[in-house]
XYZ file of C-alpha atoms in Angstrom:
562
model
C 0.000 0.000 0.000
C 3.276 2.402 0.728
C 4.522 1.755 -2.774
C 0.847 2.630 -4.232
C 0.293 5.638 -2.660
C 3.641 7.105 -3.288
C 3.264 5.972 -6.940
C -0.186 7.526 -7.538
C 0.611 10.532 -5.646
C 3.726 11.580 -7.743
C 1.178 12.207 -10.817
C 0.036 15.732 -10.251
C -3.039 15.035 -12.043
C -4.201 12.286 -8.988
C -5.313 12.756 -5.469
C -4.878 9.435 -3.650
C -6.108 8.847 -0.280
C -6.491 6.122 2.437
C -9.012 5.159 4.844
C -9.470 2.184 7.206
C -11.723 -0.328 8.853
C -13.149 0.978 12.086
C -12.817 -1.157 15.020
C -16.350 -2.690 15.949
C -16.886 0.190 18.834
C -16.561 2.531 16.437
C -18.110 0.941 13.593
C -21.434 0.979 16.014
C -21.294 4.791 16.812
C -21.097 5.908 13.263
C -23.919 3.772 12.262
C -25.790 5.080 15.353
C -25.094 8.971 14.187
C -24.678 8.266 10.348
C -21.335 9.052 10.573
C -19.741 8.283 6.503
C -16.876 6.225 6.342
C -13.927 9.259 5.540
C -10.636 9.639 4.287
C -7.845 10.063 6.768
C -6.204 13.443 5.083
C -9.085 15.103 3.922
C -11.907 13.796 5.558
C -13.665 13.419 2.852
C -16.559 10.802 2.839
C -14.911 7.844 0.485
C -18.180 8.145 -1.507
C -17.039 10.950 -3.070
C -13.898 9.518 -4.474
C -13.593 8.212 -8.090
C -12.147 5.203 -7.387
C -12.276 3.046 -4.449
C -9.463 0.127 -3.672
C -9.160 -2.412 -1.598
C -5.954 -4.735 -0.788
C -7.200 -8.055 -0.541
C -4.440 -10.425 1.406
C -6.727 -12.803 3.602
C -10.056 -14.397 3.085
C -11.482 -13.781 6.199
C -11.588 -10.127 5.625
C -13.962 -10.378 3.103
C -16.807 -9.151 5.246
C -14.308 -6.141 6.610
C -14.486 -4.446 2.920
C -18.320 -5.069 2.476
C -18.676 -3.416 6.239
C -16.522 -0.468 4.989
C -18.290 -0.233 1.511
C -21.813 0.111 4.089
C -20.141 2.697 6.489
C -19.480 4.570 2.869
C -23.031 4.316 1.848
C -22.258 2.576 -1.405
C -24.236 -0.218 -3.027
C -22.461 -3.979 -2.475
C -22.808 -5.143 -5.446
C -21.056 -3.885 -8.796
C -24.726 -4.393 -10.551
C -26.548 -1.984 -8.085
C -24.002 0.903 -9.010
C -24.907 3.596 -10.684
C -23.058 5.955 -13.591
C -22.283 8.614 -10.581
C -20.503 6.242 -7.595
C -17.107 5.161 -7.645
C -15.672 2.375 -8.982
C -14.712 -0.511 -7.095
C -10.994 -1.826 -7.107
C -9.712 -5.291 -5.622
C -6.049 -6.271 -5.252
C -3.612 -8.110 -3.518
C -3.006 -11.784 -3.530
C -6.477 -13.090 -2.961
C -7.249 -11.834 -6.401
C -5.654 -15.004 -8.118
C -9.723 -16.743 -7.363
C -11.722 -13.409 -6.597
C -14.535 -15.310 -7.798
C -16.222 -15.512 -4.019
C -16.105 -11.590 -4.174
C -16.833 -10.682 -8.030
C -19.955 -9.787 -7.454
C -18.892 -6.838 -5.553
C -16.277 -5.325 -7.583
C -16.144 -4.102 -10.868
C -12.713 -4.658 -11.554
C -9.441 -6.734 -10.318
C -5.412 -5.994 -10.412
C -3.818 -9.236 -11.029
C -0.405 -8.832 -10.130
C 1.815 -6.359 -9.133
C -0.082 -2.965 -9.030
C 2.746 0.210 -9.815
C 1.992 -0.103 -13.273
C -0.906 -1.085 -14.329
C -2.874 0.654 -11.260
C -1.238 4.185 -12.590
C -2.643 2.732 -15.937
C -6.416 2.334 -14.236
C -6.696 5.763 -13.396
C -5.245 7.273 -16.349
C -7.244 6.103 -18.534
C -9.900 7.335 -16.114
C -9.270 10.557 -16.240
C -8.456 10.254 -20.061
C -12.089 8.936 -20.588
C -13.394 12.101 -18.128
C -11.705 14.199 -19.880
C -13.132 12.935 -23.679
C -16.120 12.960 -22.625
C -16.236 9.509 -23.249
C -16.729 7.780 -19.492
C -19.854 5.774 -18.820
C -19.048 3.055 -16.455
C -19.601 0.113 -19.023
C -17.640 1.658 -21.609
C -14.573 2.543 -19.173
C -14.700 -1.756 -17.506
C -14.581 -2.742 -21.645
C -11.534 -0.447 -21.982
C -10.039 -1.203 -18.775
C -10.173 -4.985 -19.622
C -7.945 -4.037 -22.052
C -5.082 -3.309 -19.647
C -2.847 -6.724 -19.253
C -3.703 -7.323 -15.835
C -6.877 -6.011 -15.597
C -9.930 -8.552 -14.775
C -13.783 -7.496 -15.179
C -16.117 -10.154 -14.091
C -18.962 -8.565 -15.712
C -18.017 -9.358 -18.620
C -17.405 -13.014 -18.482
C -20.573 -15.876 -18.689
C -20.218 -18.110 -16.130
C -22.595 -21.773 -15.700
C -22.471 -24.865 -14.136
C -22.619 -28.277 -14.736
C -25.503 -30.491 -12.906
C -23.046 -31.456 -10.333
C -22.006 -27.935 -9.525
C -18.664 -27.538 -11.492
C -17.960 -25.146 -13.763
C -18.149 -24.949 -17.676
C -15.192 -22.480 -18.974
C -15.865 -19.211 -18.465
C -16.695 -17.495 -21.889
C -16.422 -13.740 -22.924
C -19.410 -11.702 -23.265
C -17.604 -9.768 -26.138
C -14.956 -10.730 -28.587
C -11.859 -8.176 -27.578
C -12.252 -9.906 -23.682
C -9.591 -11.474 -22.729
C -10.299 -15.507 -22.762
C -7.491 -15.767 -19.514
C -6.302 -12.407 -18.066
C -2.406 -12.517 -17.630
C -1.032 -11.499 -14.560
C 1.119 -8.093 -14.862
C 4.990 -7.824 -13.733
C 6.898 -5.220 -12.902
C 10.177 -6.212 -15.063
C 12.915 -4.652 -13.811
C 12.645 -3.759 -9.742
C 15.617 -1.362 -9.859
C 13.611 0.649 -12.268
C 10.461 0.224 -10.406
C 9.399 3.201 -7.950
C 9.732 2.758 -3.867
C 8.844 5.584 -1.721
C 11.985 8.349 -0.673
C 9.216 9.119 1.981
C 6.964 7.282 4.433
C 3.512 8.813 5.903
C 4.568 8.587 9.706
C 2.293 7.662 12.138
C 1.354 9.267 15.299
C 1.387 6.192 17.382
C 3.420 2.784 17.348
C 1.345 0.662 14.781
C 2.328 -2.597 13.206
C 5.341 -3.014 10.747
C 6.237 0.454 12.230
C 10.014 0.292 10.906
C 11.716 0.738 7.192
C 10.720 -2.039 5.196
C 13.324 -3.021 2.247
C 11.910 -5.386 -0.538
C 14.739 -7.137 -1.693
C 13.561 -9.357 -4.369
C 9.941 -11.138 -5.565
C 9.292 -14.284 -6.664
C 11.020 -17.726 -4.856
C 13.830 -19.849 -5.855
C 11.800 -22.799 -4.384
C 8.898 -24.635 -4.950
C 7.338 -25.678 -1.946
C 4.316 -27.529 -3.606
C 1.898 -25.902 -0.448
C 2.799 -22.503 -1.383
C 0.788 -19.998 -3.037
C 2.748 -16.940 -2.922
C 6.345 -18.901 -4.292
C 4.186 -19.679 -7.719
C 2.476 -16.285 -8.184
C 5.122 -14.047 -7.913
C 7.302 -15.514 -10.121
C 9.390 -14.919 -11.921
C 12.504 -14.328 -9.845
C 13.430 -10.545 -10.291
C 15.821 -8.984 -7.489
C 17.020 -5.515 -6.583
C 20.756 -4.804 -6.459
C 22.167 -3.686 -3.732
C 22.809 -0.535 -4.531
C 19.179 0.440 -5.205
C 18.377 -1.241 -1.775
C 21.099 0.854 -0.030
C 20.060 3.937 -1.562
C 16.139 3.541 0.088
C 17.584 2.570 3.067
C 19.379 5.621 3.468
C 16.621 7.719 2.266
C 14.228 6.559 4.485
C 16.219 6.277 7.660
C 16.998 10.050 6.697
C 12.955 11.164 6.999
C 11.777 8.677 8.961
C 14.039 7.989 11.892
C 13.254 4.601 12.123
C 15.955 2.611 14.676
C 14.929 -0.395 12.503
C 15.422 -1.725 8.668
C 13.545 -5.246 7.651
C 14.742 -6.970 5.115
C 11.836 -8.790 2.965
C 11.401 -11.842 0.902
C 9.371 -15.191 0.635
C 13.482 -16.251 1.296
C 15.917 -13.538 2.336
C 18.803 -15.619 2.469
C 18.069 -16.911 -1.018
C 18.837 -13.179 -1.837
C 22.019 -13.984 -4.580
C 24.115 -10.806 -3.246
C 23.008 -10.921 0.423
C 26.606 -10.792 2.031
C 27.675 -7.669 0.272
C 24.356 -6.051 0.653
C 24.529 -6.366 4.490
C 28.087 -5.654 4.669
C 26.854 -2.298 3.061
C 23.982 -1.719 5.143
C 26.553 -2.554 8.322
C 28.810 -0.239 7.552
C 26.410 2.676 8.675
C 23.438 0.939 10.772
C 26.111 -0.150 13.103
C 27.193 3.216 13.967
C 23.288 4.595 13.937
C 22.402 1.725 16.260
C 19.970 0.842 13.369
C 18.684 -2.781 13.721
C 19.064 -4.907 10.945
C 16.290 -8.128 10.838
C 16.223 -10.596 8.286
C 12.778 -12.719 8.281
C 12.109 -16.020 6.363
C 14.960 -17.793 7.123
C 15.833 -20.942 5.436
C 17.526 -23.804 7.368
C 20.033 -24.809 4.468
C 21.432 -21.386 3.925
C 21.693 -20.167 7.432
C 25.738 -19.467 8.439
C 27.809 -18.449 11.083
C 28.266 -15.457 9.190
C 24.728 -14.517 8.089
C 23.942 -14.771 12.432
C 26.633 -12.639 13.231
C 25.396 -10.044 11.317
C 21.742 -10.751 12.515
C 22.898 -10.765 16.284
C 25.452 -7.139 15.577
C 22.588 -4.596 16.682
C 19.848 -6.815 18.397
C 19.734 -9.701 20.234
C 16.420 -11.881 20.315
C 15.227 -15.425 18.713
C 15.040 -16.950 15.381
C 12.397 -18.490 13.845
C 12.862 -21.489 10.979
C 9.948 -23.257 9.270
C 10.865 -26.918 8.617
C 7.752 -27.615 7.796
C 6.765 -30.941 8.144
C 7.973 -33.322 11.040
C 9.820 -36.488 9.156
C 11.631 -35.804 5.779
C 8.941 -38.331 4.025
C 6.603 -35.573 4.171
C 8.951 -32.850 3.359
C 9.959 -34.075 0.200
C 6.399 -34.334 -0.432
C 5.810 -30.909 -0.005
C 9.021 -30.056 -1.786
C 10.858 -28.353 0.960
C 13.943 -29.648 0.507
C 15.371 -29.038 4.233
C 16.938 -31.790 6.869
C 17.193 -32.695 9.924
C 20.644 -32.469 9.897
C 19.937 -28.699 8.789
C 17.763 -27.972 11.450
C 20.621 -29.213 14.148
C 22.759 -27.138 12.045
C 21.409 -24.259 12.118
C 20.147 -24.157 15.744
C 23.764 -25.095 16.573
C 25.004 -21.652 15.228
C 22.039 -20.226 17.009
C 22.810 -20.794 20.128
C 26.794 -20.209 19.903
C 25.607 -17.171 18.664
C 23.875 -16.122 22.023
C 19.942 -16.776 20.465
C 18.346 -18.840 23.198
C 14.968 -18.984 21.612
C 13.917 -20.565 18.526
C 10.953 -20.570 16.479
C 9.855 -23.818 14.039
C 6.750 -23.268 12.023
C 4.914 -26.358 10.856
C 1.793 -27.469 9.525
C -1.181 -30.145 9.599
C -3.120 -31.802 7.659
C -0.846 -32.198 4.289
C -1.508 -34.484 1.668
C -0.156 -38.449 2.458
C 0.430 -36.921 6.589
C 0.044 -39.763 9.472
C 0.338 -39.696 12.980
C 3.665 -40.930 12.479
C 4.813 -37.094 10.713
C 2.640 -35.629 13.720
C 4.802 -36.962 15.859
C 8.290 -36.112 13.985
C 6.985 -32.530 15.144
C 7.425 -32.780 18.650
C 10.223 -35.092 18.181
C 11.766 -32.262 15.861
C 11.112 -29.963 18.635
C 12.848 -32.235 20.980
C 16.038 -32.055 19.169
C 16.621 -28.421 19.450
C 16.599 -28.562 23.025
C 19.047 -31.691 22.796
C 21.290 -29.362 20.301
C 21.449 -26.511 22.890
C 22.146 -29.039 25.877
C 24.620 -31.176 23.096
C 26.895 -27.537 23.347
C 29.806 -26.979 25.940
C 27.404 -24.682 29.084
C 30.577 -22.270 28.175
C 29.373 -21.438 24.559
C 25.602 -21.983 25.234
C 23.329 -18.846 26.162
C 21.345 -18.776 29.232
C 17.993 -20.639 29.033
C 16.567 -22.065 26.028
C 12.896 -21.967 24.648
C 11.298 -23.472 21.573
C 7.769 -22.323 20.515
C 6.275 -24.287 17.405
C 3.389 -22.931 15.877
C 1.220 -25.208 13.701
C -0.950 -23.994 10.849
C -3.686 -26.042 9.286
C -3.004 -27.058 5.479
C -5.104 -24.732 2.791
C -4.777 -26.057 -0.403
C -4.493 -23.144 -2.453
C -4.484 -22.146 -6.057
C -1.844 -22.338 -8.593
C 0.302 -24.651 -6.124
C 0.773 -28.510 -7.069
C -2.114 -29.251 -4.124
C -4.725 -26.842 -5.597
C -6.250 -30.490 -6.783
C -6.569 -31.796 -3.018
C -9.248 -31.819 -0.213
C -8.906 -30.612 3.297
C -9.053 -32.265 6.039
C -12.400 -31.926 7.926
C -11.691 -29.608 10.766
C -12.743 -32.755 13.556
C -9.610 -34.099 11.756
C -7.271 -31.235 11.969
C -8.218 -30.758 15.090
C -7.354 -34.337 16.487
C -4.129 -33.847 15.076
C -3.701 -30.709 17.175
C -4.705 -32.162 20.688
C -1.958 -35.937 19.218
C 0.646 -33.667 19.097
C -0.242 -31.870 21.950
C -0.144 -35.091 23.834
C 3.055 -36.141 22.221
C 4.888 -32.559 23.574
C 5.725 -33.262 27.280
C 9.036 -30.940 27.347
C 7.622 -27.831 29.482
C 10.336 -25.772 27.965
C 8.504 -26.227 24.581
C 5.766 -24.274 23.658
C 2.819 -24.773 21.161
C 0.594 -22.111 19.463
C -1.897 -23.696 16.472
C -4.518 -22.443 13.967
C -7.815 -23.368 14.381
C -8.834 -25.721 12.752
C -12.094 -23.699 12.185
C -10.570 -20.740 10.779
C -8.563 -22.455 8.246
C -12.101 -24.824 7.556
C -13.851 -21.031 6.296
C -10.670 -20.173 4.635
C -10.329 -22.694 2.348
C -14.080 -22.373 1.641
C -13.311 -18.702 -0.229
C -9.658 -19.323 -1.443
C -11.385 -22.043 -3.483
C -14.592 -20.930 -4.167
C -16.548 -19.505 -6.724
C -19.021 -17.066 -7.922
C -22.062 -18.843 -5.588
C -20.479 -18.062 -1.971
C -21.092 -13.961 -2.713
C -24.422 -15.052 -1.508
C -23.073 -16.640 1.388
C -20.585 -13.377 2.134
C -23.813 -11.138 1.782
C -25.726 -12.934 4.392
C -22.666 -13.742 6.963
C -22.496 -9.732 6.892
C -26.202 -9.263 7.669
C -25.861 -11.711 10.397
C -23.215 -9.493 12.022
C -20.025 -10.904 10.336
C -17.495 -7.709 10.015
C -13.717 -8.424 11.365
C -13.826 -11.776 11.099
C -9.496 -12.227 10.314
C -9.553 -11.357 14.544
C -10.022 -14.367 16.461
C -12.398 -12.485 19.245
C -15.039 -11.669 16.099
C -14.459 -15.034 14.301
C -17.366 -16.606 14.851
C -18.099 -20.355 13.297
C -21.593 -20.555 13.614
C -22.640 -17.439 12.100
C -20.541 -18.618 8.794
C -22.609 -21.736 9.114
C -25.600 -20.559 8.919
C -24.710 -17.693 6.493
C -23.813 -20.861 4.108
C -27.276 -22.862 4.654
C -28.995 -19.661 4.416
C -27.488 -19.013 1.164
C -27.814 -23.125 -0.340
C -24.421 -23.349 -0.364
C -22.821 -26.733 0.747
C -18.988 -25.553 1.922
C -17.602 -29.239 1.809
C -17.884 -28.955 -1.740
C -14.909 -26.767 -1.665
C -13.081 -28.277 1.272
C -13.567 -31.735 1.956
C -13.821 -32.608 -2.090
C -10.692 -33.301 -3.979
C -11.229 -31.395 -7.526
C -11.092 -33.527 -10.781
C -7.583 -33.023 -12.642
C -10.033 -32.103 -15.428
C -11.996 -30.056 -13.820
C -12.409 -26.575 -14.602
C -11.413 -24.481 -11.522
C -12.662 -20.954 -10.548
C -9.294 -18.824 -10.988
C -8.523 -21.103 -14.657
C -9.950 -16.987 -15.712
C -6.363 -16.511 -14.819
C -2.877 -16.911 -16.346
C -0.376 -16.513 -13.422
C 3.118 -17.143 -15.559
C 3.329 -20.888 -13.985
C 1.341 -23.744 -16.375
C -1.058 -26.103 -15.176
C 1.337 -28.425 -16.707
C 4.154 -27.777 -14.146
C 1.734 -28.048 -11.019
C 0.409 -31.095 -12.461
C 4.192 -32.467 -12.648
C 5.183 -31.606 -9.418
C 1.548 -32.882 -7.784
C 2.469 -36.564 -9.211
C 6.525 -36.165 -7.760
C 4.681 -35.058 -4.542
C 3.150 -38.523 -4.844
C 6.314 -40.450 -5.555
C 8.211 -38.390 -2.776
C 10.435 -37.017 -5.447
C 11.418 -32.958 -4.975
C 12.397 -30.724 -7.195
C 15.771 -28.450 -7.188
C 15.464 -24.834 -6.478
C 15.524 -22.712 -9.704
C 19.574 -21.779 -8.289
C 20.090 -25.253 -9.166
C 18.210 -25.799 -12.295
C 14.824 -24.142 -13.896
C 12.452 -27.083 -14.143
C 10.758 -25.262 -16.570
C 7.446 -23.446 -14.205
C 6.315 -21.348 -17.708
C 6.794 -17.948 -15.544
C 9.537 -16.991 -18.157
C 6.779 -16.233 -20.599
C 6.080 -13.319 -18.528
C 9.274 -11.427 -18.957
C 11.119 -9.375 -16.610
C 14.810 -8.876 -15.642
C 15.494 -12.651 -14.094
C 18.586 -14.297 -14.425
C 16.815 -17.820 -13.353
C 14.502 -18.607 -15.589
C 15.174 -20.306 -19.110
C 14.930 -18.382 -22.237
């Protein structure tokens, strides 16, 4: 959101704004005094604006938009707008299957948004301007834009047994599949020189460095390693110069490095060596998330440990390597006592392992390599001379529930049924009797609704419409969650949710976000779903491109094959 409102705001000809989702409390009070939802610099009500966006990055927020669209007075639905209210914009991750939520907006930015969102409005104002805007007119030339998806215009039916026919355009210059949109070169592409401050401590509040996009791995569970390929990184001199810059006017005491894999970053010794060379002195922490197992040093924790001290968190994954060369994640045991090892000589006494339940071919017997996994960390720290060992040691595992997700190798898959998952939960609980580890996990719940929407379809808007008249609002918060509401919102609507969940999709089958071409083939996730199935993995594209189909898309990448 940062990047987009600096990069709208640097065309003289655009006013962009933000506003944000009241908390409940509020929410009631401005319903109670009919109180417009506003814009925080002007004040203005968001009615008034042209164009409305929303950054879609988590299912369960779908009701939080629809709750701010009410507060703003604005119809729900794209087909109850009229020629004189804003248009509707969705974005963000959740947009590779917005079918659950097309209903409501009138048009989608697949992909990476500095381009083609400066695009949108242009040609906005452009039509304005001609005289030529009527809202119909401006979707059909906005579909035009590589990147840009319109619903409206697409036919969409079902088969007898509730799957879909391919979609079909309503016109001939529609897109059949709408490519997602790259940003080629990320030196080139603009970052903000200045950050809106805050007036209180919010979340995130520090500098925030993108390093590269995309993933040199293919963990077959992973959405966000397929969708934002291909591979495109930032040297670092372009990453120095923003860091500088915004240290400069912000006086932030803290820079975070970000990736799906920081230290799969190519040039990541000489670009902290050059961030060093200054933080050091500024007493500017340096923290480097994601963390792989395989590619952790001696030298990368020295560097992580030279401003502030603290724990490290690692994500293994899965709990015996069966299951992790299922998944694809290519990390060992042996790693893991690795990399703890240099942890703890490194004065880190807490560690952090992220796993997850419920994957395809999981047993009890990968369950329980979990806690046993857990187990060895603590054996690793008491394994080390007390001399070189920190004081204490902790290990906190947090479990999420498997999603199967779209574009990865499991999009095909069921979920478990949440009884399931959670049985798993309270096994391993059982199977943890070391009081010095500690376990966090999803619920089972949660992730049961989520992977309702992140594989759903056109049908559940109903659903979404009526979970919001039955109260549902910030339902992403675990204190507004509420299970039963969603239930009902789904029988109330004739919508069976197991037929998303709990239902493996045909290999034939034509799937909700097919409407979209994300750079990596069906072919490739096919391959890789049948080596899931033989326990075969696949190298990372460092070692050798396997051939994903992101290369089609372009962009400055020295991984992918020509």
């Amino acid at each position: 959101v940062r990047i987009l409102y600096d990069v709208l705001n640097r065309d003289p000809d655009i006013w962009c704004e933000r506003a944000y989702a009241p908390w409940t409390d509020m929410k009631e009070r401005m319903e109670t005094y009919g109180l417009p939802l506003t814009a925080v610099e002007s004040g203005d009500p968001v009615s008034d604006f042209d164009i409305v966006g929303f950054s879609l990055h988590y299912e369960l927020c779908y009701p939080t938009f629809l709750g701010m669209l009410k507060l703003a007075g604005l119809p729900l639905l794209s087909s109850e707008r009229g020629e004189d209210g804003p248009i509707i914009l969705g974005g963000g991750p959740c947009t590779f299957n917005s079918e659950p939520v097309a209903d409501f907006f009138d048009l989608f930015n697949i992909g990476e948004g500095e381009e083609v969102l400066h695009e949108i409005v242009r040609l906005y104002i452009r039509m304005k301007e001609d005289g030529a805007y009527t809202r119909t007119a401006f979707l059909r030339a906005a579909a035009g834009i590589e990147g840009v998806y319109v619903p409206s215009l697409y036919e969409v039916r079902y088969h007898e047994d509730g799957t879909l026919y391919p979609y079909v355009p309503k016109y001939p210059d529609v897109p059949t599949r709408v490519r997602k949109r790259i940003v080629a070169d990320l030196d080139e592409a603009p970052y903000p020189e200045k950050l809106v401050l805050p007036y209180v401590e919010t979340v995130h509040d520090r500098i925030v460095l993108e390093v590269y996009r995309g993933c040199i791995r293919g963990c077959r569970f992973c959405q966000a390693g397929m969708i934002y390929r291909p591979i495109r990184e930032k040297s670092p001199e372009t990453l120095c110069k923003s860091a500088r810059c915004l240290y400069e006017n912000s006086g932030y005491d803290e820079i975070s490095l970000i990736s799906l894999s920081i230290s799969d970053y190519s040039r990541l010794p000489e670009l902290t060596d050059k961030l060093l060379a200054w933080t050091d002195e500024k007493r500017v922490s340096l923290s480097l998330p994601s963390l792989r197992l395989d590619s952790f040093s001696e030298e990368l924790m020295k560097k992580v440990s030279s401003v502030r001290t603290g724990g490290l968190t690692f994500a293994p994954e899965a709990g015996t390597q069966r299951l992790r060369d299922v998944i694809n994640k290519n990390v060992t045991e042996a790693d893991l006592e690795r990399a703890v090892g240099i942890a703890f000589r490194g004065g880190k006494s807490n560690v952090k392992l992220y796993f997850m339940n419920g994957l395809p071919t999981e047993t009890l017997v990968d369950i329980e390599g979990i806690a046993a996994m857990s187990k060895k960390v603590i054996d690793c720290y008491y394994a080390l001379p007390k001399e070189e060992r920190p004081r204490g040691v902790g290990v906190t595992i947090s479990v999420a529930c498997f999603v199967p997700k779209p574009f990865t190798a499991f999009q095909w898959e069921k979920q478990d049924t949440f009884e399931a998952l959670a049985e798993k939960q309270e096994h391993l609980r059982q199977c943890i009797t070391d009081r010095r580890i500690r376990y966090t996990y999803h619920d089972a719940k949660t992730s049961f609704i989520e992977a309702v929407f992140t594989r759903g379809d056109r049908r559940l808007s109903r659903a979404i419409l009526r979970a919001v008249e039955l109260g549902a609002y910030l339902d992403a918060w675990d204190e507004c969650f509420d299970f039963d509401r969603w239930m009902q919102a789904f029988s109330d609507a004739g919508v069976d949710p197991a037929f998303y969940t709990t239902r493996g999709f045909g290999l034939d089958e034509v799937l909700p976000w097919d409407i979209i071409d994300p750079g990596v083939t069906k072919e490739f996730l096919l391959r890789e779903r049948a080596k899931a199935y033989r326990e075969e993995t696949t190298p990372s594209c460092a070692e050798h491109c396997s051939g994903c189909g992101a290369n089609r898309l372009g962009g400055k990448t020295r991984w992918c094959r020509k």
